[in-house]
Short mmCIF file of C-alpha atoms in Angstrom, two decimals:
data_model
loop_
_atom_site.label_atom_id
_atom_site.label_comp_id
_atom_site.label_asym_id
_atom_site.label_seq_id
_atom_site.Cartn_x
_atom_site.Cartn_y
_atom_site.Cartn_z
CA MET A 652 60.79 62.19 -10.63
CA LEU A 653 58.08 63.92 -9.16
CA ASP A 654 55.68 66.75 -11.17
CA ILE A 655 55.95 69.64 -9.36
CA THR A 656 53.96 72.15 -11.46
CA PRO A 657 50.74 72.37 -9.75
CA ARG A 658 52.51 72.86 -6.60
CA VAL A 659 54.16 75.35 -8.07
CA GLU A 660 51.21 76.88 -10.15
CA GLN A 661 49.38 77.19 -6.56
CA ILE A 662 52.43 79.75 -5.17
CA ILE A 663 52.16 81.46 -8.15
CA GLU A 664 48.08 81.73 -7.68
CA GLU A 665 48.75 82.97 -4.15
CA SER A 666 51.82 85.42 -4.69
CA ARG A 667 48.57 87.50 -6.95
CA LEU A 668 51.48 88.32 -9.82
CA HIS A 669 50.49 88.33 -12.81
CA ASN A 670 54.18 89.11 -14.60
CA GLY A 671 57.85 88.55 -14.27
CA VAL A 672 59.94 85.37 -13.77
CA VAL A 673 59.42 82.47 -12.05
CA ASN A 674 62.27 80.79 -10.43
CA VAL A 675 61.64 76.95 -8.86
CA SER A 676 65.35 76.02 -7.10
CA GLY A 677 65.81 72.45 -5.42
CA ARG A 678 68.27 72.85 -2.25
CA GLY A 679 71.08 70.29 -2.60
CA SER A 680 73.40 68.66 -4.89
CA THR A 681 71.68 65.41 -5.06
CA LEU A 682 69.04 66.17 -6.88
CA GLY A 683 67.69 68.19 -10.34
CA VAL A 684 64.74 70.26 -11.85
CA THR A 685 64.15 70.33 -15.53
CA THR A 686 61.26 69.86 -17.50
CA LEU A 687 59.57 67.00 -18.98
CA GLU A 688 56.61 65.29 -20.83
CA TYR A 689 55.37 64.00 -17.23
CA GLU A 690 54.64 60.27 -18.60
CA THR A 691 55.81 57.26 -17.96
CA GLY A 692 57.64 56.14 -21.14
CA CYS A 693 59.78 59.77 -20.43
CA VAL A 694 60.59 59.43 -17.63
CA ALA A 695 61.87 55.89 -17.94
CA ASP A 696 64.08 57.11 -21.09
CA LEU A 697 65.29 59.96 -19.27
CA ARG A 698 66.44 57.93 -16.07
CA ARG A 699 68.02 55.02 -18.53
CA ALA A 700 70.14 58.25 -19.96
CA LEU A 701 71.24 59.38 -16.52
CA ASP A 702 72.31 55.93 -15.64
CA LYS A 703 74.48 55.53 -19.20
CA ILE A 704 76.14 59.21 -18.15
CA ALA A 705 76.78 58.33 -14.59
CA PRO A 706 75.80 54.72 -14.01
CA ALA A 707 74.42 54.43 -10.63
CA ASN A 708 78.70 52.11 -9.07
CA SER A 709 80.45 52.76 -6.19
CA ASP A 710 82.95 54.16 -9.06
CA TYR A 711 83.45 57.69 -7.69
CA ALA A 712 86.17 59.80 -6.17
CA HIS A 713 83.13 61.52 -3.86
CA ASN A 714 82.76 57.79 -3.04
CA ALA A 715 86.54 56.69 -2.09
CA ARG A 716 87.01 60.03 -0.54
CA TRP A 717 83.79 60.20 1.83
CA GLY A 718 82.46 56.60 2.13
CA ASP A 719 79.59 58.26 0.61
CA ASP A 720 77.57 56.13 -1.85
CA ASN A 721 75.54 58.52 -3.80
CA GLY A 722 78.86 60.05 -6.56
CA PHE A 723 76.66 59.33 -9.71
CA ALA A 724 73.32 61.38 -7.80
CA HIS A 725 75.95 64.79 -7.48
CA LEU A 726 77.17 64.28 -10.69
CA ARG A 727 73.90 64.34 -12.38
CA SER A 728 72.41 66.97 -10.54
CA ALA A 729 75.48 69.44 -11.46
CA LEU A 730 74.62 67.87 -14.95
CA MET A 731 70.93 68.81 -15.18
CA GLY A 732 71.29 71.71 -12.99
CA THR A 733 69.13 72.43 -9.69
CA ALA A 734 66.76 75.74 -10.86
CA LYS A 735 65.41 76.79 -13.80
CA SER A 736 63.31 79.69 -14.57
CA PHE A 737 60.46 79.97 -16.73
CA PRO A 738 57.68 83.13 -17.35
CA LEU A 739 54.72 84.54 -16.13
CA CYS A 740 52.11 85.53 -18.69
CA ASP A 741 48.94 87.11 -17.03
CA GLY A 742 49.33 84.77 -14.02
CA LYS A 743 50.09 81.92 -15.76
CA LEU A 744 53.19 80.09 -16.20
CA GLY A 745 54.74 79.70 -19.40
CA LEU A 746 55.38 76.13 -20.54
CA GLY A 747 54.08 74.17 -23.12
CA THR A 748 50.88 71.81 -22.80
CA TRP A 749 53.05 68.72 -22.54
CA GLN A 750 55.51 70.63 -20.73
CA GLN A 751 55.89 69.73 -16.62
CA ILE A 752 58.50 70.95 -13.94
CA VAL A 753 59.82 67.89 -12.90
CA LEU A 754 61.98 67.52 -9.74
CA CYS A 755 64.64 64.71 -10.09
CA ASP A 756 65.68 63.23 -6.37
CA PHE A 757 69.15 61.18 -7.85
CA ASP A 758 70.20 60.06 -4.11
CA ASP A 759 70.77 56.72 -3.07
CA ARG A 760 68.29 56.82 -0.56
CA ALA A 761 64.96 58.48 0.03
CA ARG A 762 64.77 62.07 1.29
CA GLU A 763 62.70 65.30 2.23
CA ARG A 764 63.35 67.51 -0.60
CA GLU A 765 62.90 71.35 -0.18
CA VAL A 766 62.19 73.32 -3.24
CA THR A 767 61.72 77.24 -3.61
CA VAL A 768 59.71 78.76 -5.73
CA THR A 769 60.28 82.79 -6.20
CA VAL A 770 58.07 85.29 -8.48
CA VAL A 771 59.94 88.23 -9.14
CA GLY A 772 57.47 90.88 -11.29
CA ASP A 773 54.28 92.23 -10.83
CA MET B 1065 86.66 74.56 -11.41
CA LEU B 1066 86.52 77.36 -8.72
CA ASP B 1067 83.84 77.59 -5.84
CA ILE B 1068 82.73 81.85 -6.31
CA THR B 1069 79.69 81.39 -3.80
CA PRO B 1070 81.46 83.81 -1.33
CA ARG B 1071 81.85 86.34 -3.95
CA VAL B 1072 78.39 85.66 -5.03
CA GLU B 1073 77.52 86.40 -1.51
CA GLN B 1074 79.29 89.51 -1.20
CA ILE B 1075 78.05 91.11 -4.02
CA ILE B 1076 73.94 90.09 -2.48
CA GLU B 1077 75.02 91.80 0.76
CA GLU B 1078 76.72 95.05 -1.33
CA SER B 1079 72.64 95.13 -3.16
CA ARG B 1080 70.77 95.28 0.35
CA LEU B 1081 68.30 93.31 -1.01
CA HIS B 1082 66.39 91.03 0.51
CA ASN B 1083 64.03 88.68 -1.49
CA GLY B 1084 64.19 87.81 -5.15
CA VAL B 1085 66.30 86.19 -7.60
CA VAL B 1086 69.86 86.02 -7.98
CA ASN B 1087 71.34 85.12 -11.47
CA VAL B 1088 75.02 84.37 -11.60
CA SER B 1089 76.31 84.19 -15.76
CA GLY B 1090 79.89 83.62 -17.32
CA ARG B 1091 80.57 85.77 -20.29
CA GLY B 1092 81.64 83.69 -22.56
CA SER B 1093 81.14 80.47 -24.50
CA THR B 1094 83.96 78.24 -23.32
CA LEU B 1095 82.54 78.08 -19.48
CA GLY B 1096 79.79 77.15 -17.55
CA VAL B 1097 78.21 77.66 -14.37
CA THR B 1098 76.68 75.14 -12.26
CA THR B 1099 76.24 74.11 -8.74
CA LEU B 1100 78.80 70.72 -6.81
CA GLU B 1101 79.24 69.66 -3.55
CA TYR B 1102 83.17 71.70 -4.11
CA GLU B 1103 85.36 69.15 -2.53
CA THR B 1104 88.36 67.06 -4.81
CA GLY B 1105 86.36 63.78 -5.15
CA CYS B 1106 83.08 65.64 -7.28
CA VAL B 1107 85.21 67.93 -9.06
CA ALA B 1108 87.76 64.76 -9.98
CA ASP B 1109 84.16 63.18 -10.87
CA LEU B 1110 82.56 65.64 -13.26
CA ARG B 1111 86.08 66.31 -14.89
CA ARG B 1112 85.93 62.71 -15.80
CA ALA B 1113 82.22 62.96 -16.56
CA LEU B 1114 83.18 66.12 -18.90
CA ASP B 1115 86.07 64.41 -20.50
CA LYS B 1116 83.56 61.51 -21.89
CA ILE B 1117 80.94 63.55 -23.28
CA ALA B 1118 82.97 65.89 -25.05
CA PRO B 1119 87.06 64.19 -25.18
CA ALA B 1120 89.61 67.04 -24.65
CA ASN B 1121 90.71 65.87 -28.14
CA SER B 1122 91.07 67.76 -31.63
CA ASP B 1123 88.60 65.85 -33.32
CA TYR B 1124 85.76 68.87 -33.25
CA ALA B 1125 84.49 70.47 -36.58
CA HIS B 1126 84.85 73.90 -34.80
CA ASN B 1127 89.13 73.37 -34.25
CA ALA B 1128 89.13 71.86 -38.45
CA ARG B 1129 87.09 75.42 -39.85
CA TRP B 1130 89.22 78.06 -37.90
CA GLY B 1131 92.14 76.28 -36.54
CA ASP B 1132 91.45 76.37 -33.04
CA ASP B 1133 92.24 73.56 -30.26
CA ASN B 1134 88.66 74.30 -28.03
CA GLY B 1135 85.89 72.72 -29.88
CA PHE B 1136 85.17 70.37 -26.71
CA ALA B 1137 85.70 73.45 -24.41
CA HIS B 1138 82.62 74.65 -26.58
CA LEU B 1139 80.69 72.37 -26.58
CA ARG B 1140 81.07 71.16 -22.74
CA SER B 1141 79.50 75.33 -22.48
CA ALA B 1142 76.98 74.70 -24.26
CA LEU B 1143 75.77 71.76 -22.46
CA MET B 1144 76.51 72.66 -18.85
CA GLY B 1145 75.42 76.19 -19.66
CA THR B 1146 76.77 79.80 -18.87
CA ALA B 1147 74.52 80.91 -16.46
CA LYS B 1148 72.32 79.63 -13.83
CA SER B 1149 69.44 80.94 -10.97
CA PHE B 1150 68.51 81.23 -7.15
CA PRO B 1151 66.77 82.44 -4.61
CA LEU B 1152 67.61 85.18 -2.28
CA CYS B 1153 65.41 84.36 0.68
CA ASP B 1154 65.30 87.21 3.75
CA GLY B 1155 69.28 88.33 2.47
CA LYS B 1156 70.73 84.53 2.55
CA LEU B 1157 71.24 82.50 -0.80
CA GLY B 1158 69.06 79.48 -0.71
CA LEU B 1159 71.16 77.14 -1.94
CA GLY B 1160 71.92 73.77 0.28
CA THR B 1161 74.46 73.00 2.73
CA TRP B 1162 76.74 70.96 0.56
CA GLN B 1163 75.74 72.87 -2.41
CA GLN B 1164 78.44 75.31 -3.70
CA ILE B 1165 77.97 77.95 -6.91
CA VAL B 1166 81.08 76.24 -8.97
CA LEU B 1167 82.38 78.45 -12.35
CA CYS B 1168 83.92 76.15 -14.91
CA ASP B 1169 86.62 77.20 -17.41
CA PHE B 1170 86.98 74.58 -20.36
CA ASP B 1171 89.33 76.05 -22.34
CA ASP B 1172 92.49 74.86 -22.99
CA ARG B 1173 94.26 77.78 -21.80
CA ALA B 1174 94.38 79.99 -18.36
CA ARG B 1175 92.20 83.06 -18.92
CA GLU B 1176 90.67 85.85 -16.97
CA ARG B 1177 86.88 85.37 -16.43
CA GLU B 1178 83.94 88.12 -16.53
CA VAL B 1179 80.84 86.81 -13.94
CA THR B 1180 77.98 89.13 -13.85
CA VAL B 1181 76.14 88.72 -10.59
CA THR B 1182 72.43 90.56 -10.57
CA VAL B 1183 70.36 90.69 -7.99
CA VAL B 1184 66.53 91.50 -8.98
CA GLY B 1185 63.60 91.84 -6.08
CA ASP B 1186 63.08 94.25 -2.95
CA MET C 303 69.93 75.52 -34.03
CA LEU C 304 68.83 79.33 -34.55
CA ASP C 305 69.99 82.55 -33.48
CA ILE C 306 67.97 84.02 -31.69
CA THR C 307 69.72 86.73 -30.05
CA PRO C 308 68.74 89.46 -32.30
CA ARG C 309 65.30 88.98 -31.45
CA VAL C 310 65.93 88.98 -27.89
CA GLU C 311 68.04 91.99 -28.44
CA GLN C 312 65.11 93.56 -30.36
CA ILE C 313 62.91 92.94 -27.13
CA ILE C 314 64.86 94.43 -24.91
CA GLU C 315 64.84 97.53 -27.17
CA GLU C 316 61.63 97.96 -26.56
CA SER C 317 61.41 97.06 -23.30
CA ARG C 318 62.90 100.32 -22.14
CA LEU C 319 64.63 98.12 -19.23
CA HIS C 320 67.93 99.15 -18.48
CA ASN C 321 69.11 96.54 -16.08
CA GLY C 322 67.66 93.72 -14.29
CA VAL C 323 67.17 89.82 -15.29
CA VAL C 324 66.40 88.62 -19.35
CA ASN C 325 64.30 85.07 -19.45
CA VAL C 326 64.26 83.18 -22.28
CA SER C 327 62.08 80.31 -22.23
CA GLY C 328 60.70 77.96 -25.42
CA ARG C 329 57.50 76.67 -24.71
CA GLY C 330 57.53 72.52 -25.22
CA SER C 331 59.29 69.67 -24.38
CA THR C 332 60.98 68.91 -27.38
CA LEU C 333 63.08 71.98 -27.96
CA GLY C 334 66.49 73.56 -25.81
CA VAL C 335 67.59 77.05 -25.20
CA THR C 336 71.32 77.16 -25.08
CA THR C 337 74.60 79.63 -25.36
CA LEU C 338 77.34 78.76 -28.61
CA GLU C 339 79.20 80.23 -30.92
CA TYR C 340 77.26 80.29 -33.38
CA GLU C 341 79.02 79.52 -36.39
CA THR C 342 79.00 76.01 -38.54
CA GLY C 343 81.81 74.04 -36.67
CA CYS C 344 80.49 74.52 -33.14
CA VAL C 345 76.89 73.92 -34.53
CA ALA C 346 78.13 70.26 -35.79
CA ASP C 347 80.20 69.62 -32.49
CA LEU C 348 76.76 69.89 -30.47
CA ARG C 349 74.64 68.07 -32.85
CA ARG C 350 77.27 64.87 -33.03
CA ALA C 351 77.07 65.76 -29.15
CA LEU C 352 73.63 64.92 -28.33
CA ASP C 353 73.40 61.87 -31.67
CA LYS C 354 75.49 60.15 -29.59
CA ILE C 355 73.65 61.25 -25.61
CA ALA C 356 70.13 61.02 -27.76
CA PRO C 357 70.71 58.90 -30.55
CA ALA C 358 67.66 59.73 -32.99
CA ASN C 359 66.50 55.83 -33.21
CA SER C 360 63.21 54.53 -32.38
CA ASP C 361 64.85 52.68 -28.90
CA TYR C 362 62.80 54.81 -26.60
CA ALA C 363 59.97 53.70 -23.96
CA HIS C 364 58.11 57.09 -25.15
CA ASN C 365 58.01 55.70 -28.59
CA ALA C 366 57.02 52.30 -27.63
CA ARG C 367 54.21 54.06 -24.86
CA TRP C 368 52.86 56.46 -27.72
CA GLY C 369 53.69 55.15 -31.27
CA ASP C 370 55.07 58.82 -31.24
CA ASP C 371 58.95 58.84 -32.86
CA ASN C 372 60.87 61.64 -31.21
CA GLY C 373 61.98 60.17 -27.83
CA PHE C 374 65.27 61.31 -28.58
CA ALA C 375 63.96 64.98 -28.65
CA HIS C 376 62.04 64.91 -25.51
CA LEU C 377 65.21 63.48 -23.73
CA ARG C 378 67.12 66.29 -25.46
CA SER C 379 65.19 68.39 -24.30
CA ALA C 380 65.11 67.48 -20.62
CA LEU C 381 69.34 67.18 -19.99
CA MET C 382 69.65 70.30 -22.11
CA GLY C 383 66.96 72.50 -20.34
CA THR C 384 64.14 75.14 -22.20
CA ALA C 385 65.20 78.36 -20.73
CA LYS C 386 68.44 80.81 -19.75
CA SER C 387 68.29 83.75 -18.37
CA PHE C 388 71.27 86.52 -18.70
CA PRO C 389 71.82 89.78 -16.90
CA LEU C 390 70.78 93.33 -18.58
CA CYS C 391 73.50 95.60 -17.80
CA ASP C 392 72.72 99.18 -19.24
CA GLY C 393 70.82 98.44 -21.64
CA LYS C 394 72.74 96.11 -22.84
CA LEU C 395 71.91 91.68 -23.05
CA GLY C 396 75.04 90.40 -20.68
CA LEU C 397 76.90 88.01 -22.97
CA GLY C 398 80.58 87.31 -24.36
CA THR C 399 81.42 88.52 -27.87
CA TRP C 400 81.40 85.10 -29.28
CA GLN C 401 78.20 83.66 -27.37
CA GLN C 402 74.77 83.72 -28.66
CA ILE C 403 71.76 82.47 -27.44
CA VAL C 404 70.02 79.11 -29.49
CA LEU C 405 67.08 77.79 -30.01
CA CYS C 406 67.43 74.10 -30.28
CA ASP C 407 64.21 72.60 -31.90
CA PHE C 408 64.94 68.78 -31.46
CA ASP C 409 62.22 67.06 -33.16
CA ASP C 410 61.72 65.11 -36.20
CA ARG C 411 59.66 67.05 -38.07
CA ALA C 412 59.74 71.38 -38.54
CA ARG C 413 57.28 73.37 -36.36
CA GLU C 414 56.40 76.44 -35.60
CA ARG C 415 57.99 77.16 -32.05
CA GLU C 416 56.92 79.81 -29.11
CA VAL C 417 59.85 81.59 -27.55
CA THR C 418 58.71 83.90 -24.35
CA VAL C 419 61.90 86.53 -23.30
CA THR C 420 60.66 88.52 -20.50
CA VAL C 421 62.36 91.34 -19.28
CA VAL C 422 62.26 92.01 -15.30
CA GLY C 423 64.36 95.05 -13.51
CA ASP C 424 64.22 98.70 -14.21
#
């Protein structure tokens, strides 16, 4: 789980837009995008909850069908969602003080990930 | 669970817009919209997970109050969300290779469903 | 859990925009925004489901680390999401008949909350 807020803010600044909506969208079906107070406690709690909702074992129809090992990752992605949108207000990303945008890579091996940040407005 | 990606792409093409944000929004409180690798394994895994999170039985306050049988469908909808937004980049919907937009009808009887696709940008 | 649909509709009317996308975004990491048929049964069912997914006890790494009591609130927020977007069609918010926008304050004490409603379109 990675805090991508600084990178999103940089792209907003480069866009030179001041008001509108910012969409943060991960490409793929084994990742998720959400917000979290990004500190080790909350990160651990979210991991544990996901382990309960979609355990990282091999008991998945996706695995049985394709010989994959990442059925749990697909499931977590579908439940959390891969994209979130936030307001842009006077050039600032509209988040709370303790709220960061977090990219969750659920896959069973390290991967390079692509996240698209789109700013719409004026 | 229905793969609606081709229909969303058709609407994008008709919009003649090239860059911006695409919002895919189901109307109603007993459906969900998410992304998934749309193959029978992942679909079965998601169904099973939802059956665990919100079992399709009659033990719901909504059912007790209104004589309905679809309290589980309302719950699944609130937890998954009914709308998702994605980037539009150079005329292409910004999804991963194995990532499809999926409409989930959670209700206890077959229904006609309305999904609104809105493209904002230029 | 609070039905904020009327307030969102008021802001849309004040915006004088007719078509586009409406983003409803809560500020903070211990709240959620979703849609629900806003009646006491569905509200009770959602509460109960969240109590199962993220029980309101003290068994959270966030609590252990910071001496807080709201680890469950952070977890619920990350799983539900703090923002949702909906279509604006001919001046009307694109929801189903029984579908309301609901602000969920998960925190362990009463708080004032800020929700930003952004309308993008024309």
